[in-house]
Amino acid sequence: MTEKVKCLIIGSGPAGYTAAIYASRADMKPVIYEGLQPGGQLTITTEVENFPGFPHGVQGPELMDMFKKQAERLGSDIRYGLATKVDFSQKPFKVIIDDNHEIEAQTVIIATGASAKWLGIPSEKRLNGAGVSACAVCDGFFYRGKDVAIVGAGDSAAEEASYLANICNKVYMLVRKDKMRASKAMIHRVENTKNIEILYNTETVEILGDKVVDGVRVKNNITNELKTLSVSGFFVAIGHNPNTEIFKGFIELDEQGYIKTIPGSTKTNIEGVFACGDVQDKNYRQAVTAAGSGCMAALDAERYLASQH
Ligand code: NDP
């Protein structure tokens, strides 16, 4: 049987839960589906030191648990389940959960986030959270004064390498080709930063360390020469994949698959469907910016519903 919902929120990271908090307080009776990774990317990080309001820091999973409890206390209906299909071609909007439950929603807030790309080698998985990270801004601070490596050659890698260079003793930038993809300005910046050493034609063979990272084995893909770099942090910055597969064909995406929103709002090209957090932001990608845009989405949705009467 089709369930009718006023406000449906898809995704449960900082954006989704913040949208739920605001939507609950506005009496929109939001139903929120948590998706594959309840709590989102922060649940796979350790300490979060840059979320305001926590002077001593907070563990990522604990922070997301607090988001969830706050949304629940205010009346959000939080459910475990994955949106597997949508149809935004008519109103109310149709969303199928877990391939078997049909929902008709007056308004939909998409907060499905993005997933960091990984190299896919076993040592990267084994040492994740123990020196391996996909977020320099989140975790760079823990390697203050130490040597680290970062893999990637796009704007993110260049920007994160510069960020790390300010904190760390030395940054090895591992670039698999003989050139970088980043913008000229960013390449210029990393090339001219004294404590960044760029290793071109270099691939990661294995990240070393028993319990925590203590080095990385790299290979020059021209000469096949192997060497070990002694580092305590290993950062992966090879891009993100926005979680937008099910929305293809129903909503306007940019060339990288991120949902396009009207600047200064969370409005998509479909009136009544809003997007917030990393699924529409490839630039800032912070918990606090995602939460901020979740708030915007709930306010935009509230105004939309009010305009329908
Ligand atoms: P990109 O897709 O631009 O770059 C990914 C980089 O990772 C490429 O250099 C690629 O190498 C490398 N890479 C991919 N897979 C591997 C692998 N298995 N091993 C080694 N290297 C790998 O992603 P970004 O996150 O850097 O940027 C995404 C978008 O966001 C871009 O459009 C970028 O311009 C934009 N952006 C803008 C910023 C700004 O304006 N301030 C800041 C950050 C991002 P290769 O080149 O060899 O394919």
CSV table of C-alpha atoms and ligand atoms in Angstrom, one decimal, residues 117-119 151-159 174-177 179-183 186 202-203 237-240 255-256 258 282-283 285, ligand 1:
chain,number,residue,atom,x,y,z
A,117,LYS,CA,37.1,7.1,-3.8
A,118,TRP,CA,39.7,4.8,-2.5
A,119,LEU,CA,42.7,3.1,-4.1
A,151,VAL,CA,47.8,10.6,-3.4
A,152,GLY,CA,46.0,12.4,-6.2
A,153,ALA,CA,46.7,15.1,-8.7
A,154,GLY,CA,43.4,17.1,-9.0
A,155,ASP,CA,42.4,20.3,-7.3
A,156,SER,CA,41.4,18.5,-4.1
A,157,ALA,CA,44.8,16.8,-3.8
A,158,ALA,CA,46.6,20.0,-4.5
A,159,GLU,CA,44.5,22.0,-2.0
A,174,LEU,CA,52.1,10.9,-5.2
A,175,VAL,CA,51.0,11.6,-8.8
A,176,ARG,CA,50.5,8.6,-11.0
A,177,LYS,CA,51.1,10.4,-14.3
A,179,LYS,CA,51.6,15.8,-14.9
A,180,MET,CA,48.8,17.0,-12.6
A,181,ARG,CA,45.2,17.5,-13.5
A,182,ALA,CA,44.7,20.4,-11.0
A,183,SER,CA,44.3,24.0,-12.2
A,186,MET,CA,47.1,25.1,-7.7
A,202,THR,CA,54.5,7.2,-8.8
A,203,GLU,CA,52.0,4.6,-7.6
A,237,ALA,CA,42.4,12.6,-2.5
A,238,ILE,CA,41.4,11.0,-5.8
A,239,GLY,CA,37.9,12.3,-6.0
A,240,HIS,CA,34.4,11.6,-4.7
A,255,GLU,CA,28.9,16.6,-15.6
A,256,GLN,CA,30.4,14.8,-12.5
A,258,TYR,CA,26.4,16.2,-8.5
A,282,LYS,CA,32.0,19.3,-4.3
A,283,ASN,CA,33.8,22.3,-3.0
A,285,ARG,CA,32.3,19.1,1.9
B,1,NDP,P1,39.5,15.0,-9.8
B,1,NDP,O1,38.6,13.9,-10.4
B,1,NDP,O2,39.6,16.3,-10.5
B,1,NDP,O3,40.9,14.4,-9.7
B,1,NDP,C1,41.2,13.1,-9.2
B,1,NDP,C2,42.7,12.9,-9.3
B,1,NDP,O4,43.0,11.7,-8.6
B,1,NDP,C3,43.2,12.9,-10.7
B,1,NDP,O5,44.4,13.6,-10.7
B,1,NDP,C4,43.5,11.4,-10.9
B,1,NDP,O6,44.7,11.1,-11.6
B,1,NDP,C5,43.8,10.9,-9.5
B,1,NDP,N1,43.4,9.5,-9.3
B,1,NDP,C6,42.3,8.9,-9.6
B,1,NDP,N2,42.3,7.6,-9.3
B,1,NDP,C7,43.6,7.4,-8.9
B,1,NDP,C8,44.3,6.2,-8.5
B,1,NDP,N3,43.7,5.0,-8.4
B,1,NDP,N4,45.6,6.4,-8.1
B,1,NDP,C9,46.2,7.5,-8.2
B,1,NDP,N5,45.6,8.7,-8.6
B,1,NDP,C10,44.3,8.6,-8.9
B,1,NDP,O7,38.9,15.1,-8.3
B,1,NDP,P2,39.1,16.3,-7.3
B,1,NDP,O8,38.4,15.8,-6.1
B,1,NDP,O9,40.4,16.8,-7.2
B,1,NDP,O10,38.2,17.4,-7.9
B,1,NDP,C11,36.8,17.2,-8.3
B,1,NDP,C12,36.2,18.4,-8.9
B,1,NDP,O11,36.1,19.5,-7.9
B,1,NDP,C13,37.1,19.0,-10.0
B,1,NDP,O12,36.3,19.6,-11.0
B,1,NDP,C14,37.9,20.1,-9.3
B,1,NDP,O13,38.4,21.1,-10.1
B,1,NDP,C15,36.9,20.6,-8.3
B,1,NDP,N6,37.5,21.2,-7.1
B,1,NDP,C16,37.6,22.5,-7.1
B,1,NDP,C17,38.2,23.2,-6.0
B,1,NDP,C18,38.4,24.6,-6.0
B,1,NDP,O14,38.0,25.2,-7.0
B,1,NDP,N7,38.8,25.2,-4.9
B,1,NDP,C19,38.8,22.4,-4.9
B,1,NDP,C20,38.6,21.0,-5.0
B,1,NDP,C21,38.0,20.4,-6.1
B,1,NDP,P3,44.8,11.3,-13.2
B,1,NDP,O15,44.9,12.7,-13.4
B,1,NDP,O16,46.0,10.5,-13.5
B,1,NDP,O17,43.5,10.7,-13.8
